[in-house]
PDB file of C-alpha atoms in Angstrom:
ATOM      1  CA  ARG L   1     -14.668  -8.311   9.017  1.00  0.00           C
ATOM      2  CA  GLU L   2     -14.860  -5.151   6.915  1.00  0.00           C
ATOM      3  CA  ALA L   3     -15.514  -1.601   8.012  1.00  0.00           C
ATOM      4  CA  LEU L   4     -16.596   1.962   6.322  1.00  0.00           C
ATOM      5  CA  PRO L   5     -14.225   4.891   7.419  1.00  0.00           C
ATOM      6  CA  ARG L   6     -16.407   7.458   6.224  1.00  0.00           C
ATOM      7  CA  ALA L   7     -19.879   8.437   5.174  1.00  0.00           C
ATOM      8  CA  ALA L   8     -20.974   7.961   1.704  1.00  0.00           C
ATOM      9  CA  GLU L   9     -24.353   8.042  -0.263  1.00  0.00           C
ATOM     10  CA  ALA L  10     -26.138   5.924  -3.255  1.00  0.00           C
ATOM     11  CA  ASP L  11     -29.067   5.227  -4.936  1.00  0.00           C
ATOM     12  CA  GLY L  12     -30.589   2.096  -5.794  1.00  0.00           C
ATOM     13  CA  ARG L  13     -33.317   1.207  -8.394  1.00  0.00           C
ATOM     14  CA  TYR L  14     -34.744  -2.064  -9.314  1.00  0.00           C
ATOM     15  CA  VAL L  15     -36.940  -2.072 -12.573  1.00  0.00           C
ATOM     16  CA  LYS L  16     -38.181  -5.167 -14.129  1.00  0.00           C
ATOM     17  CA  GLN L  17     -40.927  -5.588 -16.730  1.00  0.00           C
ATOM     18  CA  THR L  18     -41.848  -9.374 -17.316  1.00  0.00           C
ATOM     19  CA  GLY L  19     -45.011  -8.641 -19.357  1.00  0.00           C
ATOM     20  CA  GLY L  20     -47.839  -7.783 -17.055  1.00  0.00           C
ATOM     21  CA  ARG L  21     -47.125  -6.744 -13.458  1.00  0.00           C
ATOM     22  CA  GLY L  22     -43.363  -5.484 -13.034  1.00  0.00           C
ATOM     23  CA  GLN L  23     -41.253  -4.647 -10.307  1.00  0.00           C
ATOM     24  CA  TYR L  24     -40.210  -1.191  -9.036  1.00  0.00           C
ATOM     25  CA  GLY L  25     -38.011  -0.335  -6.027  1.00  0.00           C
ATOM     26  CA  HIS L  26     -36.065   2.853  -5.486  1.00  0.00           C
ATOM     27  CA  VAL L  27     -34.249   3.843  -2.102  1.00  0.00           C
ATOM     28  CA  LYS L  28     -31.565   6.366  -1.459  1.00  0.00           C
ATOM     29  CA  LEU L  29     -29.370   5.384   1.469  1.00  0.00           C
ATOM     30  CA  ARG L  30     -26.719   7.209   3.412  1.00  0.00           C
ATOM     31  CA  VAL L  31     -23.981   5.057   5.241  1.00  0.00           C
ATOM     32  CA  ALA L  32     -21.869   6.088   8.141  1.00  0.00           C
ATOM     33  CA  PRO L  33     -19.169   4.785  10.509  1.00  0.00           C
ATOM     34  CA  GLY L  34     -21.036   3.156  13.736  1.00  0.00           C
ATOM     35  CA  GLN L  35     -19.687   3.156  17.252  1.00  0.00           C
ATOM     36  CA  PRO L  36     -17.828   0.353  18.505  1.00  0.00           C
ATOM     37  CA  GLY L  37     -20.196  -2.440  19.507  1.00  0.00           C
ATOM     38  CA  ASP L  38     -22.966  -0.751  17.923  1.00  0.00           C
ATOM     39  CA  GLY L  39     -23.350  -3.110  15.116  1.00  0.00           C
ATOM     40  CA  PHE L  40     -26.053  -2.387  12.558  1.00  0.00           C
ATOM     41  CA  VAL L  41     -27.919   0.955  13.038  1.00  0.00           C
ATOM     42  CA  PHE L  42     -31.029   1.558  10.566  1.00  0.00           C
ATOM     43  CA  THR L  43     -32.733   5.154  10.680  1.00  0.00           C
ATOM     44  CA  ASN L  44     -35.964   5.814   8.619  1.00  0.00           C
ATOM     45  CA  ASP L  45     -35.981   9.288   7.668  1.00  0.00           C
ATOM     46  CA  ILE L  46     -38.349   9.098   4.966  1.00  0.00           C
ATOM     47  CA  PHE L  47     -41.090  11.903   5.187  1.00  0.00           C
ATOM     48  CA  GLY L  48     -44.314  12.474   3.117  1.00  0.00           C
ATOM     49  CA  GLY L  49     -44.538   8.862   2.029  1.00  0.00           C
ATOM     50  CA  ALA L  50     -41.614   8.762  -0.823  1.00  0.00           C
ATOM     51  CA  VAL L  51     -41.478   5.236   0.254  1.00  0.00           C
ATOM     52  CA  PRO L  52     -44.702   3.665   1.663  1.00  0.00           C
ATOM     53  CA  LYS L  53     -44.799   2.434   4.776  1.00  0.00           C
ATOM     54  CA  GLU L  54     -45.071  -1.234   4.144  1.00  0.00           C
ATOM     55  CA  PHE L  55     -42.054  -1.322   2.185  1.00  0.00           C
ATOM     56  CA  ILE L  56     -39.639   0.003   5.206  1.00  0.00           C
ATOM     57  CA  GLY L  57     -39.294  -3.216   6.719  1.00  0.00           C
ATOM     58  CA  SER L  58     -38.143  -4.830   3.288  1.00  0.00           C
ATOM     59  CA  ILE L  59     -35.220  -1.889   2.532  1.00  0.00           C
ATOM     60  CA  GLU L  60     -34.070  -2.908   6.267  1.00  0.00           C
ATOM     61  CA  ASP L  61     -34.017  -6.550   5.419  1.00  0.00           C
ATOM     62  CA  GLY L  62     -32.143  -5.707   1.985  1.00  0.00           C
ATOM     63  CA  VAL L  63     -29.496  -3.630   3.809  1.00  0.00           C
ATOM     64  CA  ARG L  64     -29.149  -6.258   6.703  1.00  0.00           C
ATOM     65  CA  GLU L  65     -28.502  -9.247   4.301  1.00  0.00           C
ATOM     66  CA  ALA L  66     -26.100  -6.899   1.924  1.00  0.00           C
ATOM     67  CA  ILE L  67     -24.063  -6.274   5.118  1.00  0.00           C
ATOM     68  CA  THR L  68     -23.212  -9.795   5.893  1.00  0.00           C
ATOM     69  CA  THR L  69     -21.413 -10.222   2.562  1.00  0.00           C
ATOM     70  CA  GLY L  70     -19.444  -7.201   2.645  1.00  0.00           C
ATOM     71  CA  VAL L  71     -18.079  -5.632  -0.895  1.00  0.00           C
ATOM     72  CA  LEU L  72     -14.030  -6.199  -0.182  1.00  0.00           C
ATOM     73  CA  ALA L  73     -13.879  -9.811   0.247  1.00  0.00           C
ATOM     74  CA  GLY L  74     -17.158 -11.207   1.226  1.00  0.00           C
ATOM     75  CA  TYR L  75     -16.855 -10.751   5.100  1.00  0.00           C
ATOM     76  CA  ALA L  76     -19.606  -8.896   7.494  1.00  0.00           C
ATOM     77  CA  ILE L  77     -19.187  -5.484   7.928  1.00  0.00           C
ATOM     78  CA  GLU L  78     -18.710  -4.442  11.459  1.00  0.00           C
ATOM     79  CA  ASN L  79     -20.703  -1.229  13.023  1.00  0.00           C
ATOM     80  CA  VAL L  80     -22.297   0.775  10.236  1.00  0.00           C
ATOM     81  CA  SER L  81     -25.029   3.037  10.417  1.00  0.00           C
ATOM     82  CA  VAL L  82     -27.744   3.218   7.530  1.00  0.00           C
ATOM     83  CA  THR L  83     -30.361   5.823   6.886  1.00  0.00           C
ATOM     84  CA  LEU L  84     -32.795   5.781   4.416  1.00  0.00           C
ATOM     85  CA  TYR L  85     -33.442   9.523   3.341  1.00  0.00           C
ATOM     86  CA  ASP L  86     -35.369   8.966  -0.229  1.00  0.00           C
ATOM     87  CA  GLY L  87     -36.787   6.716  -2.587  1.00  0.00           C
ATOM     88  CA  SER L  88     -39.806   6.256  -4.955  1.00  0.00           C
ATOM     89  CA  SER L  89     -42.568   3.799  -5.686  1.00  0.00           C
ATOM     90  CA  HIS L  90     -45.126   2.862  -8.100  1.00  0.00           C
ATOM     91  CA  ASP L  91     -48.614   2.155  -7.345  1.00  0.00           C
ATOM     92  CA  VAL L  92     -48.790  -0.954  -9.041  1.00  0.00           C
ATOM     93  CA  ASP L  93     -45.298  -2.274  -9.566  1.00  0.00           C
ATOM     94  CA  SER L  94     -43.607  -2.103  -6.140  1.00  0.00           C
ATOM     95  CA  SER L  95     -43.237  -4.997  -3.988  1.00  0.00           C
ATOM     96  CA  GLU L  96     -41.594  -5.908  -1.126  1.00  0.00           C
ATOM     97  CA  LEU L  97     -38.997  -7.989  -3.435  1.00  0.00           C
ATOM     98  CA  ALA L  98     -38.047  -5.050  -5.618  1.00  0.00           C
ATOM     99  CA  PHE L  99     -37.161  -2.798  -2.412  1.00  0.00           C
ATOM    100  CA  LYS L 100     -35.503  -5.376  -0.991  1.00  0.00           C
ATOM    101  CA  ILE L 101     -33.274  -5.698  -4.022  1.00  0.00           C
ATOM    102  CA  ALA L 102     -33.179  -1.820  -4.602  1.00  0.00           C
ATOM    103  CA  ALA L 103     -31.584  -1.339  -0.930  1.00  0.00           C
ATOM    104  CA  SER L 104     -29.179  -4.389  -1.482  1.00  0.00           C
ATOM    105  CA  MET L 105     -28.186  -2.426  -4.527  1.00  0.00           C
ATOM    106  CA  ALA L 106     -27.988   1.056  -2.917  1.00  0.00           C
ATOM    107  CA  PHE L 107     -26.048  -0.240   0.487  1.00  0.00           C
ATOM    108  CA  ARG L 108     -23.321  -1.633  -1.878  1.00  0.00           C
ATOM    109  CA  ALA L 109     -22.903   1.011  -3.875  1.00  0.00           C
ATOM    110  CA  ALA L 110     -22.477   3.445  -1.037  1.00  0.00           C
ATOM    111  CA  ALA L 111     -20.043   0.954   0.824  1.00  0.00           C
ATOM    112  CA  ARG L 112     -17.911   1.037  -2.366  1.00  0.00           C
ATOM    113  CA  ARG L 113     -17.468   4.872  -2.054  1.00  0.00           C
ATOM    114  CA  ALA L 114     -17.362   5.025   1.580  1.00  0.00           C
ATOM    115  CA  SER L 115     -13.395   3.868   1.253  1.00  0.00           C
ATOM    116  CA  PRO L 116     -13.997   0.260   2.811  1.00  0.00           C
ATOM    117  CA  VAL L 117     -11.146  -1.478   4.628  1.00  0.00           C
ATOM    118  CA  LEU L 118     -10.524  -4.941   5.561  1.00  0.00           C
ATOM    119  CA  LEU L 119     -10.306  -5.611   9.614  1.00  0.00           C
ATOM    120  CA  GLU L 120      -8.513  -8.412  10.898  1.00  0.00           C
ATOM    121  CA  PRO L 121      -8.946 -10.306  14.552  1.00  0.00           C
ATOM    122  CA  VAL L 122      -6.371  -9.134  17.227  1.00  0.00           C
ATOM    123  CA  MET L 123      -5.688 -11.264  20.034  1.00  0.00           C
ATOM    124  CA  LYS L 124      -4.574 -10.388  23.392  1.00  0.00           C
ATOM    125  CA  VAL L 125      -1.407 -12.805  24.568  1.00  0.00           C
ATOM    126  CA  GLU L 126      -0.216 -13.146  27.472  1.00  0.00           C
ATOM    127  CA  VAL L 127       3.494 -14.982  27.797  1.00  0.00           C
ATOM    128  CA  VAL L 128       5.047 -16.088  31.065  1.00  0.00           C
ATOM    129  CA  VAL L 129       8.605 -16.651  30.065  1.00  0.00           C
ATOM    130  CA  PRO L 130      12.015 -17.007  32.382  1.00  0.00           C
ATOM    131  CA  GLU L 131      13.919 -13.760  32.342  1.00  0.00           C
ATOM    132  CA  ALA L 132      16.804 -15.585  30.220  1.00  0.00           C
ATOM    133  CA  TYR L 133      14.770 -15.991  27.108  1.00  0.00           C
ATOM    134  CA  LEU L 134      12.666 -12.611  27.652  1.00  0.00           C
ATOM    135  CA  GLY L 135      14.487 -10.966  24.568  1.00  0.00           C
ATOM    136  CA  ASP L 136      13.820 -13.702  22.115  1.00  0.00           C
ATOM    137  CA  VAL L 137      10.015 -13.695  23.554  1.00  0.00           C
ATOM    138  CA  ILE L 138      10.090 -10.045  22.432  1.00  0.00           C
ATOM    139  CA  ALA L 139      11.552 -10.165  19.433  1.00  0.00           C
ATOM    140  CA  ASP L 140       9.549 -12.844  18.141  1.00  0.00           C
ATOM    141  CA  LEU L 141       6.262 -11.243  18.956  1.00  0.00           C
ATOM    142  CA  ASN L 142       7.507  -8.201  17.106  1.00  0.00           C
ATOM    143  CA  SER L 143       8.212 -10.274  14.038  1.00  0.00           C
ATOM    144  CA  ARG L 144       4.513 -11.255  14.217  1.00  0.00           C
ATOM    145  CA  ARG L 145       3.491  -7.875  13.999  1.00  0.00           C
ATOM    146  CA  GLY L 146       2.862  -7.748  17.773  1.00  0.00           C
ATOM    147  CA  LYS L 147       2.734  -5.067  20.060  1.00  0.00           C
ATOM    148  CA  VAL L 148       4.061  -5.224  23.838  1.00  0.00           C
ATOM    149  CA  LYS L 149       1.614  -3.343  25.956  1.00  0.00           C
ATOM    150  CA  SER L 150       3.217  -4.135  29.361  1.00  0.00           C
ATOM    151  CA  MET L 151       6.284  -6.598  31.188  1.00  0.00           C
ATOM    152  CA  GLU L 152       5.574  -7.785  35.085  1.00  0.00           C
ATOM    153  CA  ALA L 153       8.346  -9.440  36.768  1.00  0.00           C
ATOM    154  CA  ARG L 154       7.175 -12.002  39.144  1.00  0.00           C
ATOM    155  CA  GLY L 155       9.716 -14.370  40.626  1.00  0.00           C
ATOM    156  CA  GLY L 156      12.432 -15.008  38.293  1.00  0.00           C
ATOM    157  CA  THR L 157       9.807 -14.937  35.191  1.00  0.00           C
ATOM    158  CA  GLN L 158       8.559 -12.190  32.936  1.00  0.00           C
ATOM    159  CA  ILE L 159       4.607 -11.694  32.490  1.00  0.00           C
ATOM    160  CA  VAL L 160       4.563 -10.026  28.712  1.00  0.00           C
ATOM    161  CA  ASN L 161       1.241  -8.978  27.905  1.00  0.00           C
ATOM    162  CA  GLY L 162       0.847  -8.110  24.128  1.00  0.00           C
ATOM    163  CA  ARG L 163      -1.423  -7.245  21.176  1.00  0.00           C
ATOM    164  CA  VAL L 164      -0.963  -9.699  18.013  1.00  0.00           C
ATOM    165  CA  PRO L 165      -2.815 -10.319  14.724  1.00  0.00           C
ATOM    166  CA  LEU L 166      -4.363 -13.577  14.656  1.00  0.00           C
ATOM    167  CA  ALA L 167      -2.921 -14.636  11.278  1.00  0.00           C
ATOM    168  CA  GLU L 168       0.302 -14.428  12.883  1.00  0.00           C
ATOM    169  CA  MET L 169      -0.057 -16.771  15.608  1.00  0.00           C
ATOM    170  CA  PHE L 170      -0.581 -19.799  13.551  1.00  0.00           C
ATOM    171  CA  GLY L 171       2.375 -22.367  15.048  1.00  0.00           C
ATOM    172  CA  TYR L 172       3.563 -19.835  17.936  1.00  0.00           C
ATOM    173  CA  SER L 173       3.094 -22.551  20.724  1.00  0.00           C
ATOM    174  CA  THR L 174       6.001 -24.670  18.812  1.00  0.00           C
ATOM    175  CA  SER L 175       8.263 -21.424  18.456  1.00  0.00           C
ATOM    176  CA  LEU L 176       7.647 -20.528  22.104  1.00  0.00           C
ATOM    177  CA  ARG L 177       8.451 -23.977  23.285  1.00  0.00           C
ATOM    178  CA  SER L 178      11.545 -24.006  20.838  1.00  0.00           C
ATOM    179  CA  ALA L 179      12.645 -20.490  21.725  1.00  0.00           C
ATOM    180  CA  THR L 180      12.714 -21.316  25.317  1.00  0.00           C
ATOM    181  CA  GLN L 181      13.057 -25.169  25.772  1.00  0.00           C
ATOM    182  CA  GLY L 182       9.593 -25.893  26.939  1.00  0.00           C
ATOM    183  CA  ARG L 183      10.285 -23.400  29.843  1.00  0.00           C
ATOM    184  CA  ALA L 184       7.342 -20.582  28.564  1.00  0.00           C
ATOM    185  CA  THR L 185       3.499 -20.659  28.424  1.00  0.00           C
ATOM    186  CA  TYR L 186       1.189 -18.530  27.042  1.00  0.00           C
ATOM    187  CA  THR L 187      -2.563 -17.628  26.529  1.00  0.00           C
ATOM    188  CA  MET L 188      -4.254 -15.928  23.952  1.00  0.00           C
ATOM    189  CA  GLU L 189      -7.853 -14.404  23.887  1.00  0.00           C
ATOM    190  CA  PHE L 190      -9.799 -12.423  21.386  1.00  0.00           C
ATOM    191  CA  LYS L 191      -9.234  -8.608  21.804  1.00  0.00           C
ATOM    192  CA  HIS L 192     -10.814  -6.285  19.007  1.00  0.00           C
ATOM    193  CA  TYR L 193     -10.896  -6.001  15.432  1.00  0.00           C
ATOM    194  CA  ALA L 194      -8.148  -3.522  13.468  1.00  0.00           C
ATOM    195  CA  GLU L 195      -7.659  -2.155  10.005  1.00  0.00           C
ATOM    196  CA  ALA L 196      -5.226  -4.769   8.423  1.00  0.00           C
ATOM    197  CA  PRO L 197      -2.077  -3.271   6.670  1.00  0.00           C
ATOM    198  CA  LYS L 198      -2.404  -2.623   2.781  1.00  0.00           C
ATOM    199  CA  ASN L 199      -0.195  -5.661   1.720  1.00  0.00           C
ATOM    200  CA  VAL L 200      -2.268  -8.113   4.196  1.00  0.00           C
ATOM    201  CA  ALA L 201      -5.675  -6.935   3.083  1.00  0.00           C
ATOM    202  CA  ASP L 202      -4.315  -6.838  -0.591  1.00  0.00           C
ATOM    203  CA  ALA L 203      -3.413 -10.841  -0.122  1.00  0.00           C
ATOM    204  CA  VAL L 204      -6.718 -11.957   1.261  1.00  0.00           C
ATOM    205  CA  ILE L 205      -8.953  -9.934  -1.066  1.00  0.00           C
ATOM    206  CA  THR L 206      -6.708 -11.529  -4.148  1.00  0.00           C
ATOM    207  CA  ALA L 207      -7.168 -14.762  -2.278  1.00  0.00           C
ATOM    208  CA  ARG L 208     -11.023 -14.654  -1.750  1.00  0.00           C
ATOM    209  CA  GLY L 209     -11.540 -13.538  -5.189  1.00  0.00           C
ATOM    210  CA  LYS L 210      -9.866 -16.411  -6.597  1.00  0.00           C
TER     211      LYS L 210
END
């Protein structure tokens, strides 16, 4: 996923003349970080008819489509608030398509100004391991950019709870089996998205660009 850490504004203007009736759409948008879990929130703050009401739905559709492909590596943008605050129209040339394209242009421009970051999925990992292998398990989790949140002793074993980026968990079952002679078990489930370190983000963006 991608995210926008700060607010930004931009306008998008789509003008096309093809002989006869043309296309005209112009919108000004403000983007801002949303609250976790809110997803996409669209607000229409147009007053005085700068953009006719019949085009508001097309503007929202244009933004909604742009959000699905992000601006860094083609991933959907998480939890973003978008406000339509101004724009203009043409009595003859304005159309739903023109405003949809203009909205997509405005959103992408604003998103680039909002210092976009790449998010990676972080997993909740629970490992049940005999005491004798605890140090090896923790060292392995740390090497995977993991963070141990808690440990609980239970009948000669330790239950280790941690958070580990999904990108670092491939091949973990084999490594765990090898490090503990097959005596440890683990479970893993999605926890949340978190900002990826710059070196990881750069590698993903470069790979996606290719």
